[in-house]
Amino acid sequence: MLPQFARRYHRADLARRYRYVFVVTYGRSGSTLLMGLLNTIPGYRIRGENGNALYRLYQAQAVLDGAHRRHGGDESRSSRNPWYGAHAWRPSAFRRALLDAFVADVLCPRPGDRVLGFKEIRYTEAHLEDLTGYLDFLRKSFPASKIVFNHRLPDDVARSAWWAEHPGSLERVQAADRRLSAFPADARHFHFHYDRIDDSLDNIRELFAFLGEELDEARVRATLDTRHSYKPAARGAGGTAAPTTPRGTRRLRRLARRVVRVARRR
């Protein structure tokens, strides 16, 4: 075997060595908190967003597979054919290599990990048209995987952070929530509702039972008491990010209070 291919074959089917949990949702749904809750489980490493990178890999392998089926016949053996060489493509090997690279270099497992995954908010129709096809790809590519759809009341989402800055946000959030709700709950799909979190921890217990995991109440309550949220970057002089240390935050708060006092005097 050529040395340059040794590493690829050494980690072949890395994607099948683990179990997976994928959190499917939209922005401001409480998905960062959900990620934190999942990471209280020993052996879980659920990463944050990756800009929908895996969806791009799904598109790449789908394009290659379709083109191979259409143009990879004997005629592509000729150097006079516009699809010359398509007969030699290996779409299945290409797909496995993409998946293994994603697991190794994006999910980045560590010793002791047994369940990997990530949460992603880019599942609105504007971000991802072929949701059904993509979820099917996830299930087939990661056979030992489960999908958790995360929901929050659309009215609350539409008033939160960047959503509140755009007209029509409520309708877009409602459409996104309906889109996810259309997938029935079963052995591989679970619908988690942020708004049902309360002191009983009942809906978190249901989630952990779905995953076949024990709930560590102390760790879960500690996670619920810790802020998990998007923090918009305040801009400093020259367009650089303002300090996010506690001292910098206190300065910003004092400045905001002074502005309010001046405004009231007027």
Short mmCIF file of C-alpha atoms in Angstrom, two decimals:
data_model
loop_
_atom_site.label_atom_id
_atom_site.label_comp_id
_atom_site.label_asym_id
_atom_site.label_seq_id
_atom_site.Cartn_x
_atom_site.Cartn_y
_atom_site.Cartn_z
CA MET A 1 0.00 0.00 0.00
CA LEU A 2 1.30 3.47 -0.87
CA PRO A 3 2.30 5.48 2.25
CA GLN A 4 0.01 8.40 1.39
CA PHE A 5 -3.02 6.11 1.60
CA ALA A 6 -2.01 4.29 4.79
CA ARG A 7 -3.64 6.74 7.21
CA ARG A 8 -6.91 6.77 5.29
CA TYR A 9 -7.22 3.00 5.34
CA HIS A 10 -6.06 2.76 8.94
CA ARG A 11 -9.07 4.77 10.07
CA ALA A 12 -11.52 3.30 7.55
CA ASP A 13 -15.06 3.14 8.89
CA LEU A 14 -14.12 5.34 11.85
CA ALA A 15 -17.67 6.70 11.60
CA ARG A 16 -19.01 3.29 12.62
CA ARG A 17 -16.91 2.92 15.76
CA TYR A 18 -19.16 5.15 17.86
CA ARG A 19 -22.77 5.83 18.66
CA TYR A 20 -24.11 9.27 17.74
CA VAL A 21 -26.64 11.87 18.79
CA PHE A 22 -27.53 14.68 16.40
CA VAL A 23 -29.47 17.70 17.71
CA VAL A 24 -31.63 19.18 14.95
CA THR A 25 -33.17 22.59 15.61
CA TYR A 26 -33.27 26.33 14.82
CA GLY A 27 -31.57 29.30 16.46
CA ARG A 28 -32.49 30.46 19.98
CA SER A 29 -34.27 27.21 20.82
CA GLY A 30 -32.15 26.38 23.87
CA SER A 31 -29.94 23.99 21.93
CA THR A 32 -26.74 25.07 23.69
CA LEU A 33 -28.29 24.14 27.03
CA LEU A 34 -29.43 20.83 25.54
CA MET A 35 -25.87 20.21 24.36
CA GLY A 36 -24.68 20.86 27.91
CA LEU A 37 -27.22 18.43 29.35
CA LEU A 38 -26.15 15.69 26.95
CA ASN A 39 -22.52 16.26 27.86
CA THR A 40 -23.27 15.46 31.51
CA ILE A 41 -23.47 11.81 30.42
CA PRO A 42 -20.13 10.01 30.86
CA GLY A 43 -18.57 9.16 27.52
CA TYR A 44 -20.65 11.68 25.55
CA ARG A 45 -18.97 14.35 23.44
CA ILE A 46 -21.65 16.40 21.71
CA ARG A 47 -20.01 19.28 19.86
CA GLY A 48 -21.48 22.63 18.94
CA GLU A 49 -22.40 24.00 15.53
CA ASN A 50 -20.19 23.51 12.47
CA GLY A 51 -22.01 25.72 9.95
CA ASN A 52 -23.85 22.74 8.47
CA ALA A 53 -20.59 21.32 7.12
CA LEU A 54 -21.90 17.75 7.12
CA TYR A 55 -24.80 18.79 4.88
CA ARG A 56 -22.24 19.99 2.32
CA LEU A 57 -20.58 16.59 2.45
CA TYR A 58 -23.99 14.98 1.92
CA GLN A 59 -24.47 17.16 -1.16
CA ALA A 60 -20.99 16.34 -2.50
CA GLN A 61 -21.44 12.58 -2.23
CA ALA A 62 -24.97 12.79 -3.69
CA VAL A 63 -23.69 14.74 -6.72
CA LEU A 64 -20.86 12.27 -7.33
CA ASP A 65 -23.11 9.24 -6.90
CA GLY A 66 -25.73 10.62 -9.29
CA ALA A 67 -23.17 11.60 -11.91
CA HIS A 68 -21.49 8.20 -11.67
CA ARG A 69 -24.79 6.43 -12.29
CA ARG A 70 -25.60 8.66 -15.27
CA HIS A 71 -22.19 9.03 -16.87
CA GLY A 72 -19.96 6.23 -15.53
CA GLY A 73 -20.63 3.70 -18.29
CA ASP A 74 -18.13 2.24 -20.73
CA GLU A 75 -18.27 5.36 -22.89
CA SER A 76 -16.48 7.31 -20.11
CA ARG A 77 -13.39 5.14 -20.66
CA SER A 78 -12.63 7.15 -23.78
CA SER A 79 -10.50 10.27 -23.44
CA ARG A 80 -12.76 11.83 -26.06
CA ASN A 81 -15.75 11.63 -23.71
CA PRO A 82 -16.60 14.73 -21.60
CA TRP A 83 -16.98 12.45 -18.55
CA TYR A 84 -13.70 10.65 -19.17
CA GLY A 85 -12.70 8.65 -16.10
CA ALA A 86 -16.15 8.56 -14.50
CA HIS A 87 -16.15 4.77 -14.82
CA ALA A 88 -13.27 4.62 -12.32
CA TRP A 89 -14.97 6.69 -9.63
CA ARG A 90 -15.67 4.99 -6.31
CA PRO A 91 -18.62 6.88 -4.81
CA SER A 92 -18.99 4.54 -1.82
CA ALA A 93 -15.31 4.86 -0.91
CA PHE A 94 -15.54 8.64 -1.40
CA ARG A 95 -18.52 8.77 0.96
CA ARG A 96 -16.78 6.69 3.63
CA ALA A 97 -13.66 8.86 3.41
CA LEU A 98 -15.73 12.03 3.85
CA LEU A 99 -17.52 10.61 6.88
CA ASP A 100 -14.31 9.39 8.48
CA ALA A 101 -12.66 12.77 7.94
CA PHE A 102 -15.66 14.54 9.50
CA VAL A 103 -15.57 12.32 12.57
CA ALA A 104 -11.78 12.51 12.97
CA ASP A 105 -11.25 16.19 12.20
CA VAL A 106 -14.52 17.90 13.17
CA LEU A 107 -16.05 15.79 15.94
CA CYS A 108 -12.51 15.04 17.17
CA PRO A 109 -13.13 12.08 19.50
CA ARG A 110 -10.95 11.58 22.54
CA PRO A 111 -10.03 8.44 24.48
CA GLY A 112 -13.00 7.25 26.52
CA ASP A 113 -15.63 8.70 24.18
CA ARG A 114 -18.43 6.33 23.25
CA VAL A 115 -21.11 8.69 21.87
CA LEU A 116 -20.30 11.57 19.52
CA GLY A 117 -22.45 14.16 17.80
CA PHE A 118 -23.19 17.83 17.40
CA LYS A 119 -26.00 20.33 17.54
CA GLU A 120 -26.89 22.46 14.55
CA ILE A 121 -29.43 25.27 14.14
CA ARG A 122 -29.30 25.62 10.35
CA TYR A 123 -32.31 23.48 9.51
CA THR A 124 -34.73 26.12 8.26
CA GLU A 125 -35.80 25.84 4.64
CA ALA A 126 -33.56 28.79 3.80
CA HIS A 127 -30.53 26.85 5.05
CA LEU A 128 -31.38 23.33 3.98
CA GLU A 129 -33.95 22.37 1.36
CA ASP A 130 -33.66 18.59 1.35
CA LEU A 131 -34.22 17.86 5.03
CA THR A 132 -35.78 14.44 4.50
CA GLY A 133 -32.92 13.29 2.27
CA TYR A 134 -30.29 14.63 4.64
CA LEU A 135 -31.78 12.96 7.72
CA ASP A 136 -31.96 9.71 5.77
CA PHE A 137 -28.26 10.17 4.97
CA LEU A 138 -27.50 10.65 8.68
CA ARG A 139 -29.39 7.52 9.67
CA LYS A 140 -27.74 5.36 7.00
CA SER A 141 -24.25 6.80 7.39
CA PHE A 142 -24.32 6.52 11.18
CA PRO A 143 -26.36 3.36 11.85
CA ALA A 144 -25.98 3.63 15.63
CA SER A 145 -27.34 7.19 15.73
CA LYS A 146 -30.32 8.98 17.23
CA ILE A 147 -31.80 12.33 16.25
CA VAL A 148 -33.13 14.79 18.83
CA PHE A 149 -35.39 17.55 17.53
CA ASN A 150 -35.26 20.54 19.85
CA HIS A 151 -38.31 22.84 20.11
CA ARG A 152 -39.13 26.10 21.84
CA LEU A 153 -42.28 28.24 21.76
CA PRO A 154 -42.03 30.21 18.49
CA ASP A 155 -43.25 33.44 20.12
CA ASP A 156 -40.34 33.34 22.57
CA VAL A 157 -37.82 32.48 19.86
CA ALA A 158 -39.00 35.31 17.60
CA ARG A 159 -38.42 37.83 20.40
CA SER A 160 -34.93 36.55 21.14
CA ALA A 161 -31.58 37.96 19.95
CA TRP A 162 -31.21 38.36 16.17
CA TRP A 163 -34.71 37.06 15.40
CA ALA A 164 -36.20 40.18 17.00
CA GLU A 165 -34.34 42.39 14.51
CA HIS A 166 -36.04 40.98 11.41
CA PRO A 167 -39.67 41.36 10.31
CA GLY A 168 -41.43 38.09 9.61
CA SER A 169 -39.32 36.19 12.14
CA LEU A 170 -42.32 34.64 13.87
CA GLU A 171 -43.60 33.13 10.64
CA ARG A 172 -40.15 31.74 9.80
CA VAL A 173 -39.74 30.20 13.25
CA GLN A 174 -43.22 28.70 13.11
CA ALA A 175 -42.44 27.18 9.71
CA ALA A 176 -39.16 25.75 11.01
CA ASP A 177 -40.87 24.27 14.05
CA ARG A 178 -43.62 22.68 11.93
CA ARG A 179 -40.97 21.25 9.65
CA LEU A 180 -39.26 19.42 12.51
CA SER A 181 -42.54 18.39 14.13
CA ALA A 182 -43.52 16.55 10.94
CA PHE A 183 -41.05 13.77 11.75
CA PRO A 184 -42.71 11.21 14.04
CA ALA A 185 -41.09 10.15 17.29
CA ASP A 186 -39.84 6.58 17.29
CA ALA A 187 -36.85 4.50 18.41
CA ARG A 188 -34.43 6.81 16.59
CA HIS A 189 -36.20 10.19 16.83
CA PHE A 190 -37.10 12.20 19.93
CA HIS A 191 -38.79 15.59 20.29
CA PHE A 192 -37.39 17.61 23.20
CA HIS A 193 -39.27 20.74 24.33
CA TYR A 194 -37.20 23.43 26.00
CA ASP A 195 -40.32 24.98 27.54
CA ARG A 196 -41.11 21.80 29.46
CA ILE A 197 -37.95 21.97 31.55
CA ASP A 198 -38.94 22.37 35.19
CA ASP A 199 -37.78 21.34 38.64
CA SER A 200 -39.13 17.82 38.20
CA LEU A 201 -36.65 17.22 35.35
CA ASP A 202 -39.31 14.96 33.83
CA ASN A 203 -38.68 15.81 30.17
CA ILE A 204 -34.92 15.48 30.68
CA ARG A 205 -35.50 12.07 32.25
CA GLU A 206 -37.56 11.11 29.19
CA LEU A 207 -34.72 12.19 26.90
CA PHE A 208 -32.13 10.21 28.85
CA ALA A 209 -34.41 7.15 28.87
CA PHE A 210 -34.74 7.46 25.09
CA LEU A 211 -30.94 7.42 24.88
CA GLY A 212 -30.69 4.50 27.29
CA GLU A 213 -28.64 6.53 29.77
CA GLU A 214 -28.76 7.18 33.50
CA LEU A 215 -29.46 10.73 34.67
CA ASP A 216 -27.01 12.22 37.15
CA GLU A 217 -29.34 14.65 38.90
CA ALA A 218 -26.58 16.67 40.55
CA ARG A 219 -24.74 17.22 37.26
CA VAL A 220 -27.95 18.01 35.41
CA ARG A 221 -29.07 20.58 37.99
CA ALA A 222 -25.62 22.17 37.99
CA THR A 223 -25.83 22.44 34.19
CA LEU A 224 -29.28 24.03 34.40
CA ASP A 225 -27.86 26.60 36.84
CA THR A 226 -25.09 27.54 34.38
CA ARG A 227 -25.74 30.02 31.59
CA HIS A 228 -25.62 28.42 28.14
CA SER A 229 -26.37 30.99 25.50
CA TYR A 230 -25.43 32.94 22.42
CA LYS A 231 -23.65 36.17 23.38
CA PRO A 232 -23.60 38.85 20.68
CA ALA A 233 -20.11 40.29 20.33
CA ALA A 234 -19.95 43.91 21.45
CA ARG A 235 -17.77 45.92 19.08
CA GLY A 236 -14.91 47.99 20.42
CA ALA A 237 -12.82 50.71 18.83
CA GLY A 238 -11.68 49.91 15.33
CA GLY A 239 -14.31 47.21 14.94
CA THR A 240 -12.60 44.81 17.33
CA ALA A 241 -14.53 42.79 19.86
CA ALA A 242 -14.97 44.47 23.22
CA PRO A 243 -13.69 42.65 26.31
CA THR A 244 -15.82 39.73 27.45
CA THR A 245 -14.12 39.33 30.82
CA PRO A 246 -16.16 40.00 33.99
CA ARG A 247 -14.36 43.36 34.40
CA GLY A 248 -15.19 44.35 30.82
CA THR A 249 -18.80 43.28 31.29
CA ARG A 250 -19.12 45.38 34.45
CA ARG A 251 -17.76 48.43 32.60
CA LEU A 252 -20.33 47.98 29.86
CA ARG A 253 -23.13 47.68 32.42
CA ARG A 254 -22.01 50.85 34.24
CA LEU A 255 -21.88 52.70 30.92
CA ALA A 256 -25.38 51.49 30.04
CA ARG A 257 -26.73 52.69 33.41
CA ARG A 258 -25.17 56.14 32.89
CA VAL A 259 -26.77 56.39 29.44
CA VAL A 260 -30.16 55.52 30.93
CA ARG A 261 -29.78 58.14 33.70
CA VAL A 262 -28.83 60.86 31.19
CA ALA A 263 -31.79 59.94 28.98
CA ARG A 264 -34.19 60.17 31.94
CA ARG A 265 -32.95 63.66 32.88
CA ARG A 266 -33.82 64.82 29.37
#
